[in-house]
mmCIF file of C-alpha atoms in Angstrom:
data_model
loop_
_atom_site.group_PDB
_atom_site.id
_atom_site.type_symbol
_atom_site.label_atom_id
_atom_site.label_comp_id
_atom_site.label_asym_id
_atom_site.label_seq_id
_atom_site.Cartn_x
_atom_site.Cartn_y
_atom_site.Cartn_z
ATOM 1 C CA UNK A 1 -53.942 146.182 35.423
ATOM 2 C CA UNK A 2 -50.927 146.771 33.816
ATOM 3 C CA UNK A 3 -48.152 149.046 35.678
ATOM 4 C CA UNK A 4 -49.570 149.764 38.753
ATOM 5 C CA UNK A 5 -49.201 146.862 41.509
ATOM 6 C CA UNK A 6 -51.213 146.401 45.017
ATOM 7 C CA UNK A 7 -50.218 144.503 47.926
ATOM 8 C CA UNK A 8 -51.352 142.062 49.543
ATOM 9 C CA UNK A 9 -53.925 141.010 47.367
ATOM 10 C CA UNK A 10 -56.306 139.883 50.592
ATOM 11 C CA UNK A 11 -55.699 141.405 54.043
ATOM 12 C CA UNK A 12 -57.050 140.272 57.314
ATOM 13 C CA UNK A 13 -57.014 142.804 60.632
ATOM 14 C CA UNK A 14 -58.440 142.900 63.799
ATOM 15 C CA UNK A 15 -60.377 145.483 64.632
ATOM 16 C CA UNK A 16 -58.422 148.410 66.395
ATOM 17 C CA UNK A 17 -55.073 147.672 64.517
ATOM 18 C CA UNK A 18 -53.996 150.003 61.933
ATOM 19 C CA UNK A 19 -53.153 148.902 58.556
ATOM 20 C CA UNK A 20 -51.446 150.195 55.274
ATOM 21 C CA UNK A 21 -52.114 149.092 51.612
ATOM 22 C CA UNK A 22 -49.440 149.506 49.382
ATOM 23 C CA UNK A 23 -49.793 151.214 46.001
ATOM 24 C CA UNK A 24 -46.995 150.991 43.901
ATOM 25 C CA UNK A 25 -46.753 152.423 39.829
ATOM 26 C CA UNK A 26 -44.171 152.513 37.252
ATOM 27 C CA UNK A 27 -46.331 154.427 34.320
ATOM 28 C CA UNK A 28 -44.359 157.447 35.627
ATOM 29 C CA UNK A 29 -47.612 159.372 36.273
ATOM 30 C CA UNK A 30 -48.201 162.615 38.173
ATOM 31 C CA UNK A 31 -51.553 161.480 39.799
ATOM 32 C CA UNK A 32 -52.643 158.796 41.838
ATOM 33 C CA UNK A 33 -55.724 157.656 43.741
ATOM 34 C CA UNK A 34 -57.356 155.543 46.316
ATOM 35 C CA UNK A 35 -61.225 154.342 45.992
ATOM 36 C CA UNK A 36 -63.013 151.784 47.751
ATOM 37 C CA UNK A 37 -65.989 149.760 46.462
ATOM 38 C CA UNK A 38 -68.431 148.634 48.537
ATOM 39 C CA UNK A 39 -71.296 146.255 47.152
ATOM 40 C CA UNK A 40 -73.851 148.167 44.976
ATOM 41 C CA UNK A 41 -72.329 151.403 45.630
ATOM 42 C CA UNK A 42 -69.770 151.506 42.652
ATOM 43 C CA UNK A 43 -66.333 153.453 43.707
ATOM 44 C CA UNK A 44 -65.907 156.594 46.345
ATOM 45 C CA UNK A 45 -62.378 158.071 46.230
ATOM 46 C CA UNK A 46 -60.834 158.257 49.131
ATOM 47 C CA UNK A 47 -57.918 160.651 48.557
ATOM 48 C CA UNK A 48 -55.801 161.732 45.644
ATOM 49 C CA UNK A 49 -52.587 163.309 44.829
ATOM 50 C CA UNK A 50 -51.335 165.458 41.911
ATOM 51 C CA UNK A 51 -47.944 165.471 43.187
ATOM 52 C CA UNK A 52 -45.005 164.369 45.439
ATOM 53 C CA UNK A 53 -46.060 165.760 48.952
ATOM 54 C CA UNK A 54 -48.816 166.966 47.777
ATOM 55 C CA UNK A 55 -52.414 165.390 48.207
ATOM 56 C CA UNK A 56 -56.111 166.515 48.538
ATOM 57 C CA UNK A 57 -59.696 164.193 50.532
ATOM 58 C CA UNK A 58 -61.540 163.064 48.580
ATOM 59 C CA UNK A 59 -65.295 161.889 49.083
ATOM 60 C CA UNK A 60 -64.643 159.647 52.173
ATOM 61 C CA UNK A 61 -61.373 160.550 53.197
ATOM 62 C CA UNK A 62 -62.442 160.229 57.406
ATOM 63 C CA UNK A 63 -60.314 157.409 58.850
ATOM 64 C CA UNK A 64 -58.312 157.385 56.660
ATOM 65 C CA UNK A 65 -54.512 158.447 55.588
ATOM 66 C CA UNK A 66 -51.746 158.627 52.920
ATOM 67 C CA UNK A 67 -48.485 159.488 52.213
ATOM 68 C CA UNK A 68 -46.177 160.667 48.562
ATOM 69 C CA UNK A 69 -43.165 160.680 49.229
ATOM 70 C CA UNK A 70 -42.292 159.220 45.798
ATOM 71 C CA UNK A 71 -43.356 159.652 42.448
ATOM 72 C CA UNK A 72 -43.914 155.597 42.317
ATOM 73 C CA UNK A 73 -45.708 155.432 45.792
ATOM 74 C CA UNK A 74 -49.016 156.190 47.110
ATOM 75 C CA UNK A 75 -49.615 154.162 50.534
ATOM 76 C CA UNK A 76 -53.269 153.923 52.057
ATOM 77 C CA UNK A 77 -53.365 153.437 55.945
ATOM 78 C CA UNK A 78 -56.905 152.618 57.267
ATOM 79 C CA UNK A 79 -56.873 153.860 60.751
ATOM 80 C CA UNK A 80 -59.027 152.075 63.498
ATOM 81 C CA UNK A 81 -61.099 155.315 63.492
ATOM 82 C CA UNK A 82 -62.566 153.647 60.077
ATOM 83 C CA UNK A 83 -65.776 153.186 60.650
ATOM 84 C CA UNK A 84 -66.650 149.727 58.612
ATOM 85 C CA UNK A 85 -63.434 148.801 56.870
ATOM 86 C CA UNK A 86 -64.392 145.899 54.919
ATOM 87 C CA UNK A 87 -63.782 146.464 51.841
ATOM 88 C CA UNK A 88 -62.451 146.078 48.144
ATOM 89 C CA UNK A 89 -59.699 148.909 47.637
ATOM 90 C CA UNK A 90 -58.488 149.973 44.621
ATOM 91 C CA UNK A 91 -55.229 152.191 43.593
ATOM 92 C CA UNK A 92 -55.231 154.060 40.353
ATOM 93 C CA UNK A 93 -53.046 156.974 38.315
ATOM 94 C CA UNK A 94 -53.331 159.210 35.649
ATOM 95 C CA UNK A 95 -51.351 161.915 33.329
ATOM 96 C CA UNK A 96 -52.674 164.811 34.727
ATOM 97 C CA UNK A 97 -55.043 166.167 32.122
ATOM 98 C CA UNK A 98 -59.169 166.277 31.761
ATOM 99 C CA UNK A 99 -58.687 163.753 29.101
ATOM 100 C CA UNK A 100 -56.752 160.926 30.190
ATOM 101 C CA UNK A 101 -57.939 158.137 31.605
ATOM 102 C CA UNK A 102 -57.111 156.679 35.017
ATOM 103 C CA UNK A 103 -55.315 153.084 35.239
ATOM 104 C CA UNK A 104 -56.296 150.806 38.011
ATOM 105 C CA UNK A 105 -54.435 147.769 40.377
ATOM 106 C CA UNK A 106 -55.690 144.862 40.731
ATOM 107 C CA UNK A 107 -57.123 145.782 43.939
ATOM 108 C CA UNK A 108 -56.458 144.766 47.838
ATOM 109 C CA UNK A 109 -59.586 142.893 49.569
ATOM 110 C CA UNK A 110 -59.135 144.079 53.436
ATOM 111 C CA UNK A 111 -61.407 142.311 56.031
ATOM 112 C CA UNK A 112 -61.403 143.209 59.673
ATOM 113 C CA UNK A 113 -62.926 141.234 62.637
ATOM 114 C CA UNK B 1 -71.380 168.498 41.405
ATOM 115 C CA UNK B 2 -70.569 166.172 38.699
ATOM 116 C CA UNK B 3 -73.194 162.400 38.725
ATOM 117 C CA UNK B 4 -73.534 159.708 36.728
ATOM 118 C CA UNK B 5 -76.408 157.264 36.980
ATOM 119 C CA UNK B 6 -76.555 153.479 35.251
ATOM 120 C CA UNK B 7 -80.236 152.301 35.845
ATOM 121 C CA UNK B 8 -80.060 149.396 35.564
ATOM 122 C CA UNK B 9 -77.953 146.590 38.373
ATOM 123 C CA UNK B 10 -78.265 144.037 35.488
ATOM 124 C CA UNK B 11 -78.439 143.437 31.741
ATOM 125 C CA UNK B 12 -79.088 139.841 29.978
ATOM 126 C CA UNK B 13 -78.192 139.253 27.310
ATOM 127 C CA UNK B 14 -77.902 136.212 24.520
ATOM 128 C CA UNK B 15 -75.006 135.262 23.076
ATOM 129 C CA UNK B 16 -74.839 136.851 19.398
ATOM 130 C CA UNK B 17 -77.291 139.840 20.790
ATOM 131 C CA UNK B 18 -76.796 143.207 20.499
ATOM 132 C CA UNK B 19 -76.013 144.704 24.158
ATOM 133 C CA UNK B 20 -76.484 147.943 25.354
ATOM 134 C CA UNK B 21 -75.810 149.172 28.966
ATOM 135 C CA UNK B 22 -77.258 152.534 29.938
ATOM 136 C CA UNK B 23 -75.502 155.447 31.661
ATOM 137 C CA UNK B 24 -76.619 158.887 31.706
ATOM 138 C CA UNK B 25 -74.749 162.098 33.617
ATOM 139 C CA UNK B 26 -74.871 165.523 35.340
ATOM 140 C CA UNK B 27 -71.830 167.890 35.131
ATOM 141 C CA UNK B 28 -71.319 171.640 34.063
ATOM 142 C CA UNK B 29 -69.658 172.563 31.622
ATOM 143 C CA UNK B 30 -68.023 170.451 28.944
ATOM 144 C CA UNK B 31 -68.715 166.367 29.800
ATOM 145 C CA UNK B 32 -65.741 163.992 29.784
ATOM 146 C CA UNK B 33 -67.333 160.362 29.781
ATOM 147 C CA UNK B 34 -65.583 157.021 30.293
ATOM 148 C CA UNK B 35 -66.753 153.056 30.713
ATOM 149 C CA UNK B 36 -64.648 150.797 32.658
ATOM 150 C CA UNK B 37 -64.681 147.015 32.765
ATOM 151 C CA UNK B 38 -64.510 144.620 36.086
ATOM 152 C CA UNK B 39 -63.935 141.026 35.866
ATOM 153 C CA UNK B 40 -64.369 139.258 39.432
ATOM 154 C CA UNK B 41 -62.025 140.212 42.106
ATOM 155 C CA UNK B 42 -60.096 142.508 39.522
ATOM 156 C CA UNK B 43 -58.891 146.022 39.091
ATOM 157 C CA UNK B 44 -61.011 148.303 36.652
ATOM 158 C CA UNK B 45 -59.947 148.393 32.671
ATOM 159 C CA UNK B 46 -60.585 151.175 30.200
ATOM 160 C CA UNK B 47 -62.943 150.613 27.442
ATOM 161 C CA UNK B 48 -63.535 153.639 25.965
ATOM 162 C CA UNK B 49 -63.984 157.825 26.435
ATOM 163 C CA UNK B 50 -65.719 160.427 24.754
ATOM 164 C CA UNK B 51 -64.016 164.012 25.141
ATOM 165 C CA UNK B 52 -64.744 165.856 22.088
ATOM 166 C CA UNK B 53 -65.972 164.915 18.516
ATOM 167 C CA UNK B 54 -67.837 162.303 17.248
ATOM 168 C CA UNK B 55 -70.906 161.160 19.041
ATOM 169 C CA UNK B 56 -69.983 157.669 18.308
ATOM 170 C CA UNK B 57 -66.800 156.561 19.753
ATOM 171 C CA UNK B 58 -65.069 153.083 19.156
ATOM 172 C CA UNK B 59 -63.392 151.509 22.525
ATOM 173 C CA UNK B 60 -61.311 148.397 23.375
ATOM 174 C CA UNK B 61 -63.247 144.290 22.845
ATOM 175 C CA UNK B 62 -65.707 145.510 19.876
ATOM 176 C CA UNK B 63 -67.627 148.282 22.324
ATOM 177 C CA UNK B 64 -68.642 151.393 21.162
ATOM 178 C CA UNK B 65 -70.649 153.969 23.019
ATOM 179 C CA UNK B 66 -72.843 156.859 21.768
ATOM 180 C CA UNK B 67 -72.901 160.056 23.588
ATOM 181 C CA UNK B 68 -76.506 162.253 23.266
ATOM 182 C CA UNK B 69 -75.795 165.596 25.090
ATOM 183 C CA UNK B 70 -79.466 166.140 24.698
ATOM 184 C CA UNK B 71 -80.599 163.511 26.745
ATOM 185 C CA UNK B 72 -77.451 163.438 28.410
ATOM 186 C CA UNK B 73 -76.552 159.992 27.883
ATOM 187 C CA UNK B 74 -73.602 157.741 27.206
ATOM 188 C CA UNK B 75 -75.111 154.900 26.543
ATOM 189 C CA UNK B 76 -72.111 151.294 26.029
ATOM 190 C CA UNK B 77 -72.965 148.999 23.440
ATOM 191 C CA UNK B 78 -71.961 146.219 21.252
ATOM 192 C CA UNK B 79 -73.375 144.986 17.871
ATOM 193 C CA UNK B 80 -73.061 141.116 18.966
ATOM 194 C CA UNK B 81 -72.572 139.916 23.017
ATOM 195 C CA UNK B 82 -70.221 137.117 24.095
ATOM 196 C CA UNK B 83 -70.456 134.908 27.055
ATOM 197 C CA UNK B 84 -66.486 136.489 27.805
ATOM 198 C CA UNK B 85 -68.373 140.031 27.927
ATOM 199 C CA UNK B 86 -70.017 139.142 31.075
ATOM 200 C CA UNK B 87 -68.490 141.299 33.981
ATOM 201 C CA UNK B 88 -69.566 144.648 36.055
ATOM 202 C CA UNK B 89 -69.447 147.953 33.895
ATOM 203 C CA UNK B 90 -68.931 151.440 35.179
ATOM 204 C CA UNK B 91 -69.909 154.777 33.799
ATOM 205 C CA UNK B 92 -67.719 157.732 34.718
ATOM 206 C CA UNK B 93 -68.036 161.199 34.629
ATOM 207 C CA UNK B 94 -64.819 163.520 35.088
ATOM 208 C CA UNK B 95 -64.961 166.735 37.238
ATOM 209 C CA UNK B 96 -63.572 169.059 34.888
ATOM 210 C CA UNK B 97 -62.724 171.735 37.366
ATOM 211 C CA UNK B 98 -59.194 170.578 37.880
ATOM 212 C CA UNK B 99 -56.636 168.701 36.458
ATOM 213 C CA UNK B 100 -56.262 165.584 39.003
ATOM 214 C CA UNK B 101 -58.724 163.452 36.757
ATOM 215 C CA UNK B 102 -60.799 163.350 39.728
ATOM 216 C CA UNK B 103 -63.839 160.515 38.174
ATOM 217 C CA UNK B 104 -67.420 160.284 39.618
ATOM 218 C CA UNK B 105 -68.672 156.379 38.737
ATOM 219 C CA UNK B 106 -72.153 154.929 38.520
ATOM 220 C CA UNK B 107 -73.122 151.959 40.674
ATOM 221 C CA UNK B 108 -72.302 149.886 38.172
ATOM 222 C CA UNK B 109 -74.254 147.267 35.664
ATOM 223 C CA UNK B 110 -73.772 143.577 35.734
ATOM 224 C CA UNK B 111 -73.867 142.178 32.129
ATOM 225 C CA UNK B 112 -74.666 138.379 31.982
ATOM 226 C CA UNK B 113 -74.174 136.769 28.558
ATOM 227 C CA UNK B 114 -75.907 133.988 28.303
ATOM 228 C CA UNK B 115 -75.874 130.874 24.932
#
């Protein structure tokens, strides 16, 4: 996991609160990204970012948001308009470049009731 | 759009085995392929990536994978399992029509090593 931290590890909301997953990476990287993993469905990205101020939906970016306002930083808020959002959310980043490969956190379980 | 399909939700395997863990893909153009390892409640790790070059290429723990782009395959394997190997494995394919590294993943394979 090396390099790129995620708090908290486990997060519990209520249902109809906001909440923000922190994504934090000191590879000095261009690119960073959020996916969550659901059971059976491997990873859907969420959004990304090639740059500060700068980033693009991804797959299942609806009820969701972000913010890169630093190189280091790439925060997730899952807004109550989130459908279902149980899940198992991981943070990576990357050079920018088709070959490099992306380095993950270790990942922030959210559960809301 | 770019896909990536793993057929298989689990692989057993013996101790001492050979493994192999199937993945094949869909992309235009030029494929960039990657495997990633997940151990329980953990972050993905790179294993390996084939960009260019030889068909067989050499990763991290002993894997190797061998990319056919006739049968469009990048198939993960290793010449002799351990029980430490079991975890979840994901096939990746990159969408090579930018430069964010954007990565399509399989559903994943769950390798049990058994002695």
């Amino acid at each position: 996991d090396g390099g790129i931290t995620q708090s908290p590890k486990y997060l519990f909301r209520k249902e109809g609160q906001n909440v923000t997953l922190s994504c934090e990476q000191n590879l000095n990287h261009d690119a960073m990204y959020w996916y969550r993993q659901d059971p059976g469905q491997g990873l859907r990205l969420i959004y990304y970012s090639q740059i500060v101020n700068d980033f693009q939906k991804g797959d299942i970016a609806e009820g969701y948001s972000v913010s890169r306002e630093k190189k280091e930083s790439f925060p997730l808020t899952v807004t109550s308009a989130q459908k279902n959002p149980t899940a198992f959310y991981l943070c990576a980043s990357s050079i920018l470049g088709l070959s490099y490969e992306q380095y993950f956190g270790p990942g922030t379980r959210l559960t809301v009731t | 759009a770019q896909s990536v399909a793993q057929p298989e939700d689990q692989v057993n395997v013996a101790e001492g085995n050979p493994l192999t863990v199937k993945c094949t893909y869909s992309v235009s153009g030029n494929p960039y392929l990657f495997w990633y390892v997940q151990y329980p409640n953990r972050g993905l790790q790179f294993l390996l990536k084939y960009i260019t070059g030889d068909n067989l290429v050499k990763g991290s723990y002993g894997f190797e994978a061998e990319f056919n782009k006739s049968q469009t395959s990048f198939h993960l394997k290793k010449p002799s399992a351990l029980v430490s190997d079991s975890a979840l494995y994901f096939c990746a394919v990159r969408d090579n029509t930018g430069t964010a590294s954007k990565l399509t993943f399989g559903t994943g394979t769950r390798l049990q090593v058994t002695l």
